[in-house]
Amino acid sequence: MSDRPAVETLGYEKARDELVEVVRALEVGGLGLDESVALWERGEALAKRCDAQLAGARTRIEEKLAEAEGGQDS
């Protein structure tokens, strides 16, 4: 897994796609314990990255909507 980019550098789509790969690999099984744990940890980090990016997007949308509503009140 060391050849993979750092999770914090990934955009949402790349993080999501890699998370799908991680889940598939874990579901298929056949990995050693250490490799499975490392893959699970990577998956947890990817999921948190996706959640953070979605939360950021939600905040930006809410801010833009608030600005638009504020401009309409004048």
mmCIF file of N, CA and C in Angstrom:
data_model
loop_
_atom_site.group_PDB
_atom_site.id
_atom_site.type_symbol
_atom_site.label_atom_id
_atom_site.label_comp_id
_atom_site.label_asym_id
_atom_site.label_seq_id
_atom_site.Cartn_x
_atom_site.Cartn_y
_atom_site.Cartn_z
ATOM 1 N N MET A 1 0.814 -1.211 0.000
ATOM 2 C CA MET A 1 0.000 0.000 0.000
ATOM 3 C C MET A 1 0.845 1.257 0.000
ATOM 4 N N SER A 2 2.144 1.133 0.193
ATOM 5 C CA SER A 2 2.989 2.320 0.292
ATOM 6 C C SER A 2 3.119 3.060 -1.038
ATOM 7 N N ASP A 3 2.771 2.406 -2.148
ATOM 8 C CA ASP A 3 2.845 3.069 -3.442
ATOM 9 C C ASP A 3 1.614 3.930 -3.725
ATOM 10 N N ARG A 4 0.668 3.906 -2.831
ATOM 11 C CA ARG A 4 -0.560 4.701 -2.992
ATOM 12 C C ARG A 4 -0.328 6.116 -2.475
ATOM 13 N N PRO A 5 -0.992 7.089 -3.092
ATOM 14 C CA PRO A 5 -0.839 8.468 -2.599
ATOM 15 C C PRO A 5 -1.431 8.628 -1.202
ATOM 16 N N ALA A 6 -0.943 9.625 -0.510
ATOM 17 C CA ALA A 6 -1.465 9.925 0.821
ATOM 18 C C ALA A 6 -2.954 10.252 0.719
ATOM 19 N N VAL A 7 -3.719 9.749 1.646
ATOM 20 C CA VAL A 7 -5.173 9.931 1.619
ATOM 21 C C VAL A 7 -5.547 11.408 1.582
ATOM 22 N N GLU A 8 -4.828 12.222 2.362
ATOM 23 C CA GLU A 8 -5.187 13.649 2.441
ATOM 24 C C GLU A 8 -4.950 14.405 1.139
ATOM 25 N N THR A 9 -4.280 13.796 0.167
ATOM 26 C CA THR A 9 -4.055 14.459 -1.125
ATOM 27 C C THR A 9 -5.102 14.076 -2.165
ATOM 28 N N LEU A 10 -5.961 13.124 -1.830
ATOM 29 C CA LEU A 10 -6.930 12.620 -2.803
ATOM 30 C C LEU A 10 -8.174 13.488 -2.874
ATOM 31 N N GLY A 11 -8.668 13.651 -4.084
ATOM 32 C CA GLY A 11 -9.961 14.286 -4.281
ATOM 33 C C GLY A 11 -11.061 13.300 -3.919
ATOM 34 N N TYR A 12 -12.281 13.783 -3.865
ATOM 35 C CA TYR A 12 -13.396 12.938 -3.448
ATOM 36 C C TYR A 12 -13.548 11.698 -4.328
ATOM 37 N N GLU A 13 -13.569 11.896 -5.635
ATOM 38 C CA GLU A 13 -13.814 10.782 -6.543
ATOM 39 C C GLU A 13 -12.734 9.711 -6.445
ATOM 40 N N LYS A 14 -11.483 10.116 -6.369
ATOM 41 C CA LYS A 14 -10.388 9.146 -6.259
ATOM 42 C C LYS A 14 -10.449 8.411 -4.925
ATOM 43 N N ALA A 15 -10.742 9.127 -3.849
ATOM 44 C CA ALA A 15 -10.860 8.496 -2.537
ATOM 45 C C ALA A 15 -12.015 7.498 -2.527
ATOM 46 N N ARG A 16 -13.134 7.886 -3.106
ATOM 47 C CA ARG A 16 -14.305 7.002 -3.163
ATOM 48 C C ARG A 16 -14.006 5.746 -3.984
ATOM 49 N N ASP A 17 -13.365 5.931 -5.136
ATOM 50 C CA ASP A 17 -13.044 4.789 -5.992
ATOM 51 C C ASP A 17 -12.080 3.824 -5.308
ATOM 52 N N GLU A 18 -11.092 4.382 -4.622
ATOM 53 C CA GLU A 18 -10.150 3.511 -3.906
ATOM 54 C C GLU A 18 -10.838 2.809 -2.744
ATOM 55 N N LEU A 19 -11.757 3.491 -2.083
ATOM 56 C CA LEU A 19 -12.504 2.879 -0.990
ATOM 57 C C LEU A 19 -13.303 1.678 -1.502
ATOM 58 N N VAL A 20 -13.891 1.809 -2.669
ATOM 59 C CA VAL A 20 -14.620 0.687 -3.277
ATOM 60 C C VAL A 20 -13.670 -0.494 -3.505
ATOM 61 N N GLU A 21 -12.469 -0.220 -3.990
ATOM 62 C CA GLU A 21 -11.471 -1.267 -4.207
ATOM 63 C C GLU A 21 -11.096 -1.946 -2.890
ATOM 64 N N VAL A 22 -10.917 -1.150 -1.855
ATOM 65 C CA VAL A 22 -10.546 -1.692 -0.540
ATOM 66 C C VAL A 22 -11.642 -2.619 -0.025
ATOM 67 N N VAL A 23 -12.879 -2.183 -0.120
ATOM 68 C CA VAL A 23 -13.997 -2.997 0.356
ATOM 69 C C VAL A 23 -14.059 -4.313 -0.409
ATOM 70 N N ARG A 24 -13.907 -4.244 -1.723
ATOM 71 C CA ARG A 24 -13.929 -5.472 -2.537
ATOM 72 C C ARG A 24 -12.815 -6.423 -2.120
ATOM 73 N N ALA A 25 -11.618 -5.893 -1.934
ATOM 74 C CA ALA A 25 -10.475 -6.736 -1.554
ATOM 75 C C ALA A 25 -10.721 -7.400 -0.200
ATOM 76 N N LEU A 26 -11.288 -6.655 0.736
ATOM 77 C CA LEU A 26 -11.567 -7.224 2.050
ATOM 78 C C LEU A 26 -12.684 -8.265 1.982
ATOM 79 N N GLU A 27 -13.674 -8.030 1.135
ATOM 80 C CA GLU A 27 -14.768 -8.989 0.991
ATOM 81 C C GLU A 27 -14.296 -10.297 0.363
ATOM 82 N N VAL A 28 -13.397 -10.199 -0.612
ATOM 83 C CA VAL A 28 -12.883 -11.389 -1.276
ATOM 84 C C VAL A 28 -12.059 -12.221 -0.309
ATOM 85 N N GLY A 29 -11.311 -11.539 0.525
ATOM 86 C CA GLY A 29 -10.503 -12.238 1.524
ATOM 87 C C GLY A 29 -9.224 -12.801 0.919
ATOM 88 N N GLY A 30 -8.657 -13.769 1.604
ATOM 89 C CA GLY A 30 -7.434 -14.389 1.130
ATOM 90 C C GLY A 30 -6.182 -13.602 1.464
ATOM 91 N N LEU A 31 -6.316 -12.565 2.245
ATOM 92 C CA LEU A 31 -5.173 -11.744 2.637
ATOM 93 C C LEU A 31 -4.695 -12.177 4.012
ATOM 94 N N GLY A 32 -3.443 -11.918 4.287
ATOM 95 C CA GLY A 32 -2.916 -12.173 5.614
ATOM 96 C C GLY A 32 -3.473 -11.165 6.604
ATOM 97 N N LEU A 33 -3.314 -11.454 7.869
ATOM 98 C CA LEU A 33 -3.841 -10.578 8.911
ATOM 99 C C LEU A 33 -3.263 -9.172 8.825
ATOM 100 N N ASP A 34 -1.951 -9.054 8.724
ATOM 101 C CA ASP A 34 -1.326 -7.732 8.667
ATOM 102 C C ASP A 34 -1.794 -6.940 7.450
ATOM 103 N N GLU A 35 -1.884 -7.601 6.318
ATOM 104 C CA GLU A 35 -2.335 -6.918 5.101
ATOM 105 C C GLU A 35 -3.802 -6.514 5.220
ATOM 106 N N SER A 36 -4.617 -7.376 5.802
ATOM 107 C CA SER A 36 -6.035 -7.055 5.987
ATOM 108 C C SER A 36 -6.214 -5.850 6.903
ATOM 109 N N VAL A 37 -5.459 -5.830 7.999
ATOM 110 C CA VAL A 37 -5.560 -4.712 8.946
ATOM 111 C C VAL A 37 -5.097 -3.418 8.285
ATOM 112 N N ALA A 38 -4.001 -3.475 7.544
ATOM 113 C CA ALA A 38 -3.505 -2.278 6.852
ATOM 114 C C ALA A 38 -4.524 -1.781 5.829
ATOM 115 N N LEU A 39 -5.149 -2.708 5.129
ATOM 116 C CA LEU A 39 -6.152 -2.339 4.136
ATOM 117 C C LEU A 39 -7.375 -1.741 4.824
ATOM 118 N N TRP A 40 -7.787 -2.333 5.934
ATOM 119 C CA TRP A 40 -8.926 -1.803 6.684
ATOM 120 C C TRP A 40 -8.620 -0.387 7.181
ATOM 121 N N GLU A 41 -7.406 -0.162 7.705
ATOM 122 C CA GLU A 41 -7.026 1.176 8.172
ATOM 123 C C GLU A 41 -7.051 2.186 7.025
ATOM 124 N N ARG A 42 -6.565 1.775 5.868
ATOM 125 C CA ARG A 42 -6.603 2.656 4.697
ATOM 126 C C ARG A 42 -8.058 2.969 4.340
ATOM 127 N N GLY A 43 -8.909 1.961 4.392
ATOM 128 C CA GLY A 43 -10.326 2.172 4.095
ATOM 129 C C GLY A 43 -10.981 3.138 5.056
ATOM 130 N N GLU A 44 -10.659 3.025 6.333
ATOM 131 C CA GLU A 44 -11.197 3.956 7.329
ATOM 132 C C GLU A 44 -10.756 5.386 7.022
ATOM 133 N N ALA A 45 -9.487 5.552 6.670
ATOM 134 C CA ALA A 45 -8.968 6.887 6.342
ATOM 135 C C ALA A 45 -9.641 7.433 5.090
ATOM 136 N N LEU A 46 -9.854 6.576 4.109
ATOM 137 C CA LEU A 46 -10.523 7.006 2.871
ATOM 138 C C LEU A 46 -11.971 7.423 3.156
ATOM 139 N N ALA A 47 -12.655 6.656 3.986
ATOM 140 C CA ALA A 47 -14.046 6.987 4.326
ATOM 141 C C ALA A 47 -14.118 8.335 5.039
ATOM 142 N N LYS A 48 -13.196 8.579 5.963
ATOM 143 C CA LYS A 48 -13.166 9.869 6.667
ATOM 144 C C LYS A 48 -12.879 11.008 5.702
ATOM 145 N N ARG A 49 -11.983 10.771 4.742
ATOM 146 C CA ARG A 49 -11.661 11.792 3.732
ATOM 147 C C ARG A 49 -12.909 12.127 2.917
ATOM 148 N N CYS A 50 -13.621 11.100 2.482
ATOM 149 C CA CYS A 50 -14.848 11.331 1.714
ATOM 150 C C CYS A 50 -15.879 12.101 2.540
ATOM 151 N N ASP A 51 -16.064 11.700 3.782
ATOM 152 C CA ASP A 51 -17.015 12.389 4.664
ATOM 153 C C ASP A 51 -16.649 13.861 4.836
ATOM 154 N N ALA A 52 -15.361 14.120 5.037
ATOM 155 C CA ALA A 52 -14.912 15.505 5.230
ATOM 156 C C ALA A 52 -15.146 16.334 3.973
ATOM 157 N N GLN A 53 -14.881 15.741 2.827
ATOM 158 C CA GLN A 53 -15.076 16.498 1.595
ATOM 159 C C GLN A 53 -16.551 16.746 1.310
ATOM 160 N N LEU A 54 -17.398 15.782 1.607
ATOM 161 C CA LEU A 54 -18.837 15.991 1.447
ATOM 162 C C LEU A 54 -19.352 17.059 2.410
ATOM 163 N N ALA A 55 -18.850 17.050 3.628
ATOM 164 C CA ALA A 55 -19.253 18.065 4.607
ATOM 165 C C ALA A 55 -18.810 19.448 4.137
ATOM 166 N N GLY A 56 -17.619 19.541 3.589
ATOM 167 C CA GLY A 56 -17.137 20.813 3.064
ATOM 168 C C GLY A 56 -17.985 21.319 1.909
ATOM 169 N N ALA A 57 -18.355 20.405 1.028
ATOM 170 C CA ALA A 57 -19.208 20.786 -0.099
ATOM 171 C C ALA A 57 -20.580 21.243 0.398
ATOM 172 N N ARG A 58 -21.112 20.532 1.378
ATOM 173 C CA ARG A 58 -22.416 20.904 1.948
ATOM 174 C C ARG A 58 -22.358 22.303 2.557
ATOM 175 N N THR A 59 -21.287 22.587 3.275
ATOM 176 C CA THR A 59 -21.120 23.900 3.895
ATOM 177 C C THR A 59 -21.049 24.990 2.833
ATOM 178 N N ARG A 60 -20.278 24.741 1.788
ATOM 179 C CA ARG A 60 -20.166 25.737 0.711
ATOM 180 C C ARG A 60 -21.512 25.995 0.051
ATOM 181 N N ILE A 61 -22.289 24.961 -0.187
ATOM 182 C CA ILE A 61 -23.612 25.120 -0.797
ATOM 183 C C ILE A 61 -24.531 25.909 0.125
ATOM 184 N N GLU A 62 -24.516 25.563 1.406
ATOM 185 C CA GLU A 62 -25.360 26.272 2.365
ATOM 186 C C GLU A 62 -24.985 27.753 2.447
ATOM 187 N N GLU A 63 -23.682 28.045 2.395
ATOM 188 C CA GLU A 63 -23.230 29.442 2.420
ATOM 189 C C GLU A 63 -23.705 30.188 1.186
ATOM 190 N N LYS A 64 -23.602 29.556 0.030
ATOM 191 C CA LYS A 64 -24.041 30.209 -1.222
ATOM 192 C C LYS A 64 -25.548 30.422 -1.217
ATOM 193 N N LEU A 65 -26.283 29.450 -0.717
ATOM 194 C CA LEU A 65 -27.735 29.619 -0.629
ATOM 195 C C LEU A 65 -28.112 30.747 0.323
ATOM 196 N N ALA A 66 -27.400 30.836 1.440
ATOM 197 C CA ALA A 66 -27.650 31.906 2.416
ATOM 198 C C ALA A 66 -27.342 33.269 1.791
ATOM 199 N N GLU A 67 -26.239 33.332 1.040
ATOM 200 C CA GLU A 67 -25.883 34.601 0.359
ATOM 201 C C GLU A 67 -26.963 34.973 -0.646
ATOM 202 N N ALA A 68 -27.447 33.994 -1.401
ATOM 203 C CA ALA A 68 -28.473 34.261 -2.407
ATOM 204 C C ALA A 68 -29.771 34.719 -1.741
ATOM 205 N N GLU A 69 -30.146 34.096 -0.648
ATOM 206 C CA GLU A 69 -31.357 34.487 0.059
ATOM 207 C C GLU A 69 -31.204 35.864 0.683
ATOM 208 N N GLY A 70 -30.016 36.167 1.174
ATOM 209 C CA GLY A 70 -29.756 37.483 1.758
ATOM 210 C C GLY A 70 -29.839 38.575 0.724
ATOM 211 N N GLY A 71 -29.410 38.297 -0.481
ATOM 212 C CA GLY A 71 -29.452 39.273 -1.557
ATOM 213 C C GLY A 71 -30.858 39.514 -2.067
ATOM 214 N N GLN A 72 -31.740 38.543 -1.905
ATOM 215 C CA GLN A 72 -33.117 38.673 -2.367
ATOM 216 C C GLN A 72 -33.974 39.478 -1.417
ATOM 217 N N ASP A 73 -33.546 39.576 -0.146
ATOM 218 C CA ASP A 73 -34.327 40.316 0.841
ATOM 219 C C ASP A 73 -34.228 41.820 0.659
ATOM 220 N N SER A 74 -33.217 42.301 -0.067
ATOM 221 C CA SER A 74 -33.016 43.733 -0.188
ATOM 222 C C SER A 74 -34.011 44.366 -1.100
#
